[in-house]
XYZ file of C-alpha atoms in Angstrom:
616
model
C 122.866 88.174 168.914
C 120.354 90.059 171.015
C 118.786 93.496 170.539
C 116.340 95.856 172.212
C 112.667 95.915 171.236
C 113.041 99.286 169.501
C 115.768 97.909 167.239
C 115.382 95.956 164.012
C 118.362 93.785 163.097
C 118.667 92.067 159.725
C 121.325 89.487 158.957
C 122.622 89.638 155.412
C 125.380 88.036 153.316
C 124.937 84.642 155.006
C 122.244 82.210 154.008
C 123.449 79.703 156.624
C 122.634 81.810 159.700
C 120.334 79.775 161.957
C 118.074 80.639 164.837
C 117.999 78.601 168.030
C 116.350 78.935 171.418
C 118.462 79.120 174.547
C 116.755 79.452 177.935
C 113.609 80.617 176.180
C 115.370 83.293 174.095
C 115.639 83.333 170.301
C 119.278 83.558 169.343
C 120.843 83.732 165.882
C 123.906 81.738 165.090
C 126.287 83.787 162.981
C 128.954 82.416 160.692
C 132.050 84.040 159.243
C 130.968 86.646 156.681
C 127.656 87.439 158.342
C 126.591 91.111 158.194
C 124.082 92.614 160.588
C 122.071 95.677 159.506
C 120.793 97.547 162.539
C 117.952 100.058 162.428
C 116.028 101.888 165.114
C 112.281 101.505 164.625
C 111.322 104.283 167.066
C 113.168 107.360 168.333
C 114.913 107.074 171.648
C 113.522 108.579 174.817
C 116.964 108.689 176.425
C 120.510 108.682 175.170
C 121.861 105.146 174.609
C 118.522 103.505 175.464
C 118.887 100.804 172.801
C 121.452 98.032 172.588
C 122.626 95.227 170.304
C 124.732 92.439 171.857
C 126.673 89.695 170.139
C 127.783 86.704 172.266
C 130.636 84.403 171.307
C 130.348 80.690 172.086
C 132.909 77.953 171.991
C 132.242 74.687 170.149
C 129.290 72.915 171.788
C 129.208 75.397 174.671
C 125.939 76.715 176.134
C 127.577 79.664 177.873
C 129.235 82.534 176.014
C 132.956 82.950 176.280
C 132.748 86.666 175.450
C 130.311 89.405 174.470
C 130.422 92.578 172.371
C 127.748 95.263 172.247
C 126.847 98.626 170.850
C 124.602 101.252 172.413
C 122.284 103.174 170.111
C 120.452 106.490 170.246
C 117.662 106.934 167.712
C 116.845 110.465 166.525
C 114.218 111.296 163.913
C 115.045 114.359 161.793
C 112.798 115.656 159.033
C 113.061 118.938 157.119
C 109.583 119.526 155.683
C 107.860 121.781 153.163
C 104.587 121.863 151.259
C 105.829 119.409 148.647
C 102.355 118.264 147.549
C 101.260 121.888 146.963
C 98.087 121.853 149.047
C 99.049 124.790 151.272
C 100.016 122.592 154.252
C 103.498 121.477 155.305
C 103.262 117.705 155.431
C 105.700 115.399 157.209
C 108.585 113.761 155.347
C 107.130 113.758 151.846
C 109.303 111.321 149.852
C 109.442 113.760 146.909
C 110.436 116.869 148.855
C 114.018 116.925 147.566
C 113.052 117.066 143.874
C 110.712 119.158 141.725
C 108.406 118.030 138.917
C 105.761 119.768 136.804
C 102.222 118.613 136.114
C 99.026 117.743 138.017
C 100.833 114.850 139.713
C 104.025 116.831 140.232
C 105.736 117.300 143.578
C 107.972 119.952 145.067
C 107.557 123.153 147.054
C 106.977 126.634 145.626
C 108.539 129.907 146.684
C 107.246 133.433 146.144
C 109.657 136.237 145.422
C 108.973 138.708 148.216
C 108.774 141.716 145.908
C 105.897 143.630 147.490
C 106.156 146.184 150.300
C 104.225 145.422 153.483
C 105.964 147.947 155.714
C 106.987 151.565 155.430
C 110.219 150.502 157.148
C 111.434 148.412 154.230
C 113.752 150.272 151.900
C 111.996 149.205 148.693
C 110.678 145.672 148.269
C 110.448 143.568 151.424
C 112.817 140.855 150.242
C 116.547 141.015 150.800
C 116.835 143.307 153.808
C 117.321 140.569 156.450
C 114.271 141.724 158.413
C 110.677 140.658 159.008
C 108.578 143.678 159.840
C 105.114 142.223 160.371
C 102.912 139.151 159.970
C 101.819 140.308 156.517
C 105.421 140.007 155.387
C 105.547 136.422 156.691
C 102.522 135.502 154.579
C 104.573 136.198 151.457
C 107.034 133.502 152.511
C 106.832 129.723 152.367
C 106.887 127.829 155.646
C 109.512 125.163 156.280
C 109.497 122.911 159.351
C 112.338 121.064 161.034
C 110.825 118.240 163.057
C 112.901 116.266 165.549
C 112.035 113.362 167.865
C 114.372 111.827 170.372
C 116.006 112.341 173.769
C 116.249 115.784 175.310
C 119.885 116.112 174.352
C 122.070 114.870 171.547
C 124.930 112.589 172.437
C 128.200 114.439 172.991
C 129.954 115.693 169.828
C 126.874 115.860 167.568
C 125.287 119.013 166.072
C 122.416 119.951 163.768
C 123.193 122.367 160.936
C 120.834 124.098 158.476
C 122.680 125.084 155.306
C 122.446 126.013 151.645
C 124.914 126.299 148.792
C 126.858 129.427 147.922
C 125.179 129.497 144.488
C 121.700 129.522 146.065
C 122.436 131.806 149.004
C 121.929 135.094 147.134
C 118.527 133.999 145.832
C 116.770 133.257 149.118
C 116.549 134.223 152.760
C 115.454 132.048 155.679
C 114.078 133.282 159.018
C 113.804 131.209 162.203
C 110.716 131.748 164.352
C 111.596 131.771 168.055
C 109.508 133.323 170.839
C 107.628 135.511 168.349
C 110.928 136.808 167.001
C 112.194 136.094 163.499
C 115.936 135.751 163.123
C 117.761 135.889 159.803
C 119.571 132.547 159.621
C 120.340 131.782 155.948
C 121.058 133.929 152.929
C 123.822 135.745 151.148
C 125.601 136.580 154.404
C 124.991 133.244 156.138
C 125.470 129.896 154.428
C 124.761 127.816 157.526
C 123.009 127.989 160.874
C 123.588 125.773 163.909
C 120.272 124.665 165.395
C 119.946 124.091 169.095
C 118.591 120.585 169.509
C 115.949 120.319 172.278
C 114.484 116.867 171.853
C 111.057 116.269 170.375
C 110.076 119.602 168.905
C 109.254 121.580 165.746
C 111.263 124.518 164.456
C 109.416 126.925 162.175
C 111.283 128.620 159.374
C 110.036 131.067 156.758
C 111.660 131.160 153.331
C 111.470 134.034 150.841
C 112.683 134.170 147.280
C 114.792 137.084 146.108
C 115.222 136.301 142.418
C 112.870 135.228 139.638
C 113.930 132.597 137.108
C 116.331 134.197 134.680
C 119.158 133.433 132.302
C 121.429 130.977 134.122
C 118.958 130.456 136.974
C 116.146 127.947 136.263
C 114.377 128.785 139.523
C 115.337 125.759 141.657
C 116.710 126.270 145.187
C 117.645 123.714 147.849
C 118.003 123.859 151.635
C 119.567 121.101 153.751
C 119.744 120.006 157.353
C 122.667 117.825 158.414
C 123.546 115.914 161.553
C 127.281 116.360 162.076
C 129.722 114.464 164.236
C 132.484 116.565 165.776
C 135.894 115.043 165.254
C 139.173 115.615 167.141
C 140.679 119.069 166.815
C 141.965 119.829 163.357
C 139.643 117.366 161.618
C 136.450 118.703 159.930
C 133.041 117.695 161.228
C 131.682 114.598 159.526
C 128.099 114.502 158.183
C 126.312 111.325 159.176
C 122.802 112.308 157.980
C 121.363 114.895 155.577
C 117.804 115.817 154.612
C 117.046 118.149 151.685
C 114.076 120.134 150.406
C 113.790 121.828 147.010
C 111.777 124.883 146.029
C 110.951 126.311 142.626
C 110.563 130.068 142.511
C 107.233 131.099 141.039
C 107.378 132.521 137.504
C 105.824 135.835 136.548
C 102.639 135.251 134.538
C 101.457 137.996 132.174
C 97.744 138.431 131.466
C 96.062 138.531 128.006
C 93.305 140.930 127.011
C 90.700 138.189 127.318
C 90.969 137.993 131.121
C 88.531 140.079 133.130
C 89.800 143.579 134.000
C 90.238 144.815 137.547
C 91.640 148.306 137.094
C 92.426 150.670 134.223
C 95.346 153.107 134.374
C 95.614 156.306 132.340
C 97.530 159.588 132.507
C 96.183 163.085 132.789
C 98.249 165.580 130.764
C 97.552 169.094 129.615
C 96.111 168.218 126.179
C 94.207 164.943 126.734
C 91.137 166.214 128.586
C 88.669 164.938 125.953
C 90.451 161.584 125.683
C 90.512 161.193 129.459
C 86.825 162.043 129.753
C 85.884 159.409 127.171
C 88.066 156.751 128.811
C 86.545 157.503 132.219
C 83.043 157.170 130.793
C 83.909 153.870 129.108
C 85.429 152.396 132.264
C 82.541 153.618 134.404
C 79.935 152.100 132.085
C 81.875 148.828 132.026
C 81.858 148.956 135.853
C 85.609 148.746 136.430
C 87.969 150.802 138.539
C 90.120 153.537 137.034
C 93.317 155.098 138.374
C 94.484 158.407 136.921
C 98.155 159.345 137.052
C 98.396 163.118 137.298
C 101.135 165.367 135.956
C 103.020 165.761 139.211
C 103.863 162.057 138.815
C 103.827 161.545 135.026
C 105.693 164.798 134.264
C 103.957 165.035 130.908
C 104.492 161.396 129.876
C 101.187 159.969 128.631
C 102.319 156.509 127.465
C 101.014 154.308 130.251
C 101.235 151.116 128.180
C 104.855 151.641 127.304
C 106.102 152.018 130.865
C 104.940 148.754 132.454
C 103.438 145.315 132.041
C 101.095 143.717 134.572
C 101.229 140.125 135.713
C 101.018 138.079 138.885
C 102.879 135.487 140.923
C 101.324 132.573 142.756
C 102.123 129.869 145.310
C 99.651 127.385 146.834
C 99.280 129.520 149.961
C 99.173 132.963 148.336
C 99.535 135.081 145.219
C 99.526 138.761 144.300
C 99.822 141.058 141.264
C 103.157 142.387 140.091
C 104.231 145.126 137.722
C 107.242 144.726 135.429
C 108.899 148.090 134.880
C 110.272 148.753 131.398
C 114.005 149.456 131.074
C 113.033 152.376 128.831
C 113.291 155.320 131.194
C 110.489 157.763 130.358
C 109.077 160.486 132.554
C 106.644 157.884 133.948
C 109.524 155.855 135.352
C 108.601 156.602 138.992
C 104.950 155.597 138.666
C 105.269 151.786 139.036
C 107.512 151.893 142.095
C 106.027 155.009 143.656
C 102.326 154.381 143.117
C 101.963 150.610 142.675
C 104.515 148.936 144.948
C 102.546 148.310 148.137
C 101.265 145.497 150.375
C 100.495 142.509 148.131
C 101.472 144.400 144.983
C 104.927 143.463 143.742
C 107.432 145.388 141.679
C 110.027 144.022 139.249
C 112.584 145.932 137.259
C 115.290 144.892 134.833
C 118.147 147.307 134.253
C 119.834 147.569 130.861
C 122.595 149.772 129.566
C 121.052 152.989 128.229
C 122.910 152.469 124.964
C 121.082 149.148 124.455
C 117.558 150.484 125.008
C 115.406 151.430 121.997
C 111.717 152.057 121.359
C 111.089 148.298 120.997
C 111.827 147.953 124.724
C 108.583 149.736 125.525
C 105.878 147.337 126.618
C 103.506 148.047 123.772
C 105.904 145.560 122.231
C 104.926 142.831 124.719
C 101.534 141.190 124.298
C 100.102 137.870 125.460
C 97.897 135.520 123.491
C 94.936 133.832 125.171
C 95.404 130.135 126.065
C 96.025 128.010 122.964
C 96.797 124.438 121.939
C 99.381 123.957 119.192
C 99.860 120.522 117.634
C 98.609 118.890 120.814
C 100.811 121.055 123.062
C 98.796 123.083 125.568
C 99.701 126.626 126.576
C 97.150 127.258 129.355
C 98.494 130.778 129.975
C 98.915 131.679 126.315
C 102.199 132.749 124.767
C 104.086 136.020 125.093
C 104.478 137.930 121.830
C 107.419 140.271 121.389
C 108.416 142.293 118.357
C 111.854 141.950 116.848
C 113.770 142.467 113.618
C 113.338 140.505 110.401
C 115.322 137.238 110.697
C 117.550 137.953 107.691
C 118.451 141.542 108.598
C 119.988 143.504 111.415
C 117.669 145.814 113.275
C 116.090 146.571 116.605
C 115.585 143.717 119.046
C 114.258 143.867 122.580
C 117.126 144.279 125.018
C 118.662 141.025 126.212
C 117.790 141.433 129.903
C 114.067 141.548 129.120
C 114.134 138.830 126.472
C 116.089 136.515 128.778
C 113.684 137.231 131.626
C 110.571 136.509 129.542
C 112.003 133.278 128.157
C 113.136 132.085 131.605
C 109.605 132.128 133.038
C 108.827 129.084 130.824
C 105.048 129.010 131.351
C 104.275 131.398 128.445
C 106.895 130.383 125.875
C 107.576 133.581 123.899
C 107.027 133.999 120.168
C 109.109 136.583 118.352
C 107.342 138.551 115.638
C 108.658 140.977 113.026
C 107.873 144.554 114.121
C 110.991 146.477 113.109
C 109.170 147.668 109.959
C 107.205 150.062 112.189
C 108.660 153.373 113.330
C 107.908 152.607 116.973
C 108.304 148.864 116.408
C 105.467 147.708 118.688
C 103.340 144.608 118.093
C 100.238 146.365 119.486
C 100.302 148.602 116.392
C 99.069 145.774 114.181
C 97.422 143.138 116.400
C 95.189 142.556 119.394
C 93.001 139.808 120.855
C 89.346 140.088 121.794
C 87.103 137.589 123.620
C 84.645 135.477 121.661
C 81.859 133.098 122.769
C 82.796 130.357 120.302
C 85.711 128.459 118.745
C 88.858 129.049 120.817
C 87.243 131.708 122.999
C 88.911 134.614 121.219
C 89.689 136.229 117.874
C 92.956 137.687 116.675
C 92.453 141.110 115.120
C 95.072 142.084 112.534
C 95.501 145.462 110.886
C 94.919 144.977 107.149
C 95.624 147.427 104.309
C 94.085 144.871 101.918
C 90.824 144.907 103.887
C 90.882 148.716 103.895
C 91.393 148.996 100.122
C 88.712 146.384 99.530
C 86.232 148.327 101.670
C 87.057 151.649 99.974
C 86.808 150.148 96.509
C 83.401 148.720 97.383
C 82.207 152.135 98.625
C 83.460 153.797 95.445
C 81.693 151.193 93.304
C 78.483 152.068 95.139
C 78.907 155.728 94.182
C 80.587 157.123 97.302
C 83.923 158.129 95.759
C 83.495 161.714 96.978
C 83.048 160.702 100.622
C 85.925 162.244 102.572
C 88.126 161.205 105.471
C 89.259 163.374 108.385
C 86.057 165.409 108.581
C 85.972 167.565 111.705
C 89.766 167.673 111.932
C 92.009 170.600 111.135
C 93.637 168.826 108.229
C 93.042 168.371 104.535
C 90.134 166.110 103.726
C 90.873 163.113 101.550
C 88.168 161.536 99.385
C 87.899 157.828 98.679
C 88.650 158.436 94.991
C 91.728 160.509 95.769
C 93.043 157.963 98.221
C 92.567 155.057 95.813
C 94.367 156.946 93.044
C 97.470 157.681 95.139
C 99.900 155.098 93.771
C 102.685 155.815 96.274
C 100.356 155.145 99.212
C 99.203 151.887 97.645
C 102.791 150.742 97.084
C 103.734 151.545 100.652
C 100.749 149.596 101.942
C 101.559 146.632 99.724
C 104.882 146.502 101.554
C 103.181 146.832 104.928
C 100.740 144.053 104.055
C 103.665 141.752 103.271
C 105.137 142.514 106.709
C 101.820 141.779 108.415
C 101.350 138.604 106.383
C 104.754 137.393 107.524
C 103.529 137.787 111.115
C 100.184 136.244 110.223
C 101.936 133.040 109.196
C 104.016 132.996 112.387
C 100.936 133.539 114.531
C 98.994 130.798 112.782
C 101.840 128.358 113.218
C 102.897 129.261 116.778
C 99.394 129.772 118.196
C 97.645 127.005 116.273
C 95.273 129.420 114.523
C 93.274 129.064 111.346
C 91.913 131.817 109.103
C 88.566 131.505 110.919
C 90.298 132.661 114.112
C 91.513 135.896 112.498
C 89.575 139.049 111.670
C 91.131 141.604 109.319
C 90.575 145.191 110.440
C 90.838 148.023 107.883
C 94.045 150.013 108.357
C 96.440 152.075 106.290
C 100.035 153.068 106.891
C 102.528 155.514 105.456
C 106.311 155.330 105.385
C 108.552 158.047 106.780
C 111.862 159.120 105.275
C 113.662 156.144 106.841
C 111.194 153.620 105.417
C 109.481 152.920 108.744
C 105.689 152.664 108.885
C 103.235 154.933 110.706
C 99.461 154.652 110.982
C 97.852 156.762 108.223
C 94.702 157.160 110.301
C 94.111 156.068 113.934
C 94.684 152.308 113.981
C 91.578 150.610 115.310
C 93.405 147.455 116.452
C 95.276 149.581 119.010
C 92.279 149.401 121.340
C 91.698 148.813 125.040
C 89.728 145.609 125.745
C 87.470 145.654 128.819
C 85.512 142.422 128.669
C 82.902 142.899 125.963
C 83.467 146.661 125.926
C 86.110 147.953 123.529
C 87.638 151.421 123.549
C 88.607 151.895 119.887
C 90.563 154.794 118.335
C 88.134 156.875 116.295
C 89.427 156.365 112.714
C 87.873 159.444 111.073
C 87.101 157.416 107.966
C 84.962 158.481 104.983
C 81.495 159.641 106.068
C 78.706 157.911 104.150
C 75.132 158.661 105.105
C 76.396 160.395 108.269
C 78.341 157.327 109.369
C 82.058 156.585 109.295
C 82.391 153.548 107.048
C 85.412 152.255 109.028
C 83.438 152.378 112.270
C 80.450 150.733 110.630
C 82.653 147.972 109.256
C 84.298 147.246 112.621
C 80.943 147.126 114.387
C 79.619 144.668 111.807
C 82.649 142.420 112.316
C 82.606 142.404 116.122
C 78.944 142.701 117.059
C 78.269 139.008 116.250
C 80.817 138.188 118.964
C 78.849 140.203 121.511
C 81.405 143.021 121.529
C 80.502 146.699 121.833
C 82.680 149.396 120.277
C 83.094 152.846 121.818
C 85.103 155.116 119.525
C 87.478 157.418 121.344
C 88.962 160.526 119.775
C 92.725 160.279 120.262
C 93.952 162.153 117.162
C 95.340 165.269 118.809
C 96.493 163.824 122.119
C 97.886 160.448 120.969
C 97.709 159.615 117.238
C 99.720 162.654 116.162
C 102.283 161.735 118.805
C 102.636 158.242 117.266
C 100.336 156.272 119.564
C 96.705 155.327 120.095
C 94.250 154.280 122.826
C 96.095 151.110 123.837
C 99.395 152.982 124.051
C 97.847 155.507 126.431
C 96.157 153.021 128.774
C 97.039 149.949 130.790
C 94.861 147.302 132.433
C 95.438 145.088 135.439
C 93.456 141.879 135.090
C 92.347 138.927 137.179
C 94.737 135.967 137.248
C 94.024 132.659 135.576
C 92.198 130.105 137.719
C 94.541 127.391 136.429
C 97.616 126.820 138.609
C 100.924 127.158 136.794
C 102.579 124.196 138.527
C 99.953 121.873 137.007
C 101.171 122.505 133.468
C 104.126 120.904 131.696
C 106.202 123.544 129.837
């Protein structure tokens, strides 16, 4: 047997094969049952430029009685992505066809192209089979097809880029040729024949169209195959395939403890004083504010309820996104009309109108700061959503949103019990604030018990005649009168039980201790249906801007010219380096069943930690 220098030949299945030298050449003697494995060690420069020859010798003969040979053409084909997640497309990474989590994980990452870089795109950029500008390309992940070999393929061979039917509606691929970008794979095209031109690189750009969701874990694969054309009527035969796998980036929501970038608030006809105080707070905290005026909000003031901010991220790029609530208020046009823009993505989930209730507003979606629970790390915190009591029927967040939040994986949701509230929102009884010690935050919980304890202490000190609601056009209520109202106390005993149920869940699911929780005085009343409303502006429903807090002014009993509820909150939070600014929201928000947090929204900086480095 002889072979060319650019061929490696290995003899297997015969331990008796022997090498001998004939006329200065090394020749292998093959026996019956010998198997020769032939491999090209370099690509060919011309078609059929390599050869393996087997000579047949008679017994004792030095000259062959016959010869058989095979001509070979070596072609190197590699479909490449950024599988090691460093922002560069490396060559033939051995892990490019799979995807693993963690700091040592491998596999490429795909952004969903949900921003709008061009006025020509109909809504978001993704899904319209066009590339309008270079900015749009930057939202995509690069994929390279590298080939080495002769200028032409042997007759009857073709290169084909392809994806599966199940993946085709979740991605689009564009081929870069002569500064033009052609749509080559997607819902309308499952495969694309590539013109082979020898040693070259083909650039492709891949965009995601769909976030992880129920039934779609986020993994997508693209293949390149070398096909041999068979006689007419017989399908092409694949003789080589290379595969790359992407994971679509999840949406990551941001907790109150991350640094703010921009505050959003509505201007309506009766919130002038509220708006002025919010603007002053944001200005003093040195953040940006965006005001949504009535021609857009159409009288809807509930900025928190309409949308939730987050971000998406790949190694080469990331940008903020806004998740639009399925609850269609008058603010419904604001996220898509005012926020969707270059490098600002938009996501919406549509539900049947009959399924949507008040718990689908995004005051019912909060995010904890990063926590560790029984050794399990949640570096992006956990999403908190309000639901019904486990043993009863009641309001639950609509399935399309719940499924979406669960499918993102990186912020494993925790379901709390909020159906006891009239609006049913978790932000009515909890919030998180930053802290310089312990876990880096405190959980603030509304507490009727803490409120009664504070009022009883003030009465014991001789302040029973101090009255609430001073300065408001409503009946004043003294401490003594409030404490003697049995029906109010019974209602708040019930509310405290509901909050305590959530307290236990939060301690267990977030790994908290009592030292991580601060009880904030609050009272509630029940309406005719048995649902709870804040009796006075609920101070936990605040906006958190770093160390500056915009807190609903509670109009508590005035003792020595100071509201005792305000004084108590300041004493609890000042040791953490937090400053409280009390904002009057009674007329414009509280009486309409909301508070400061309900009327504002905050876009925050992303985490520095990369989501692909965690293990869900």
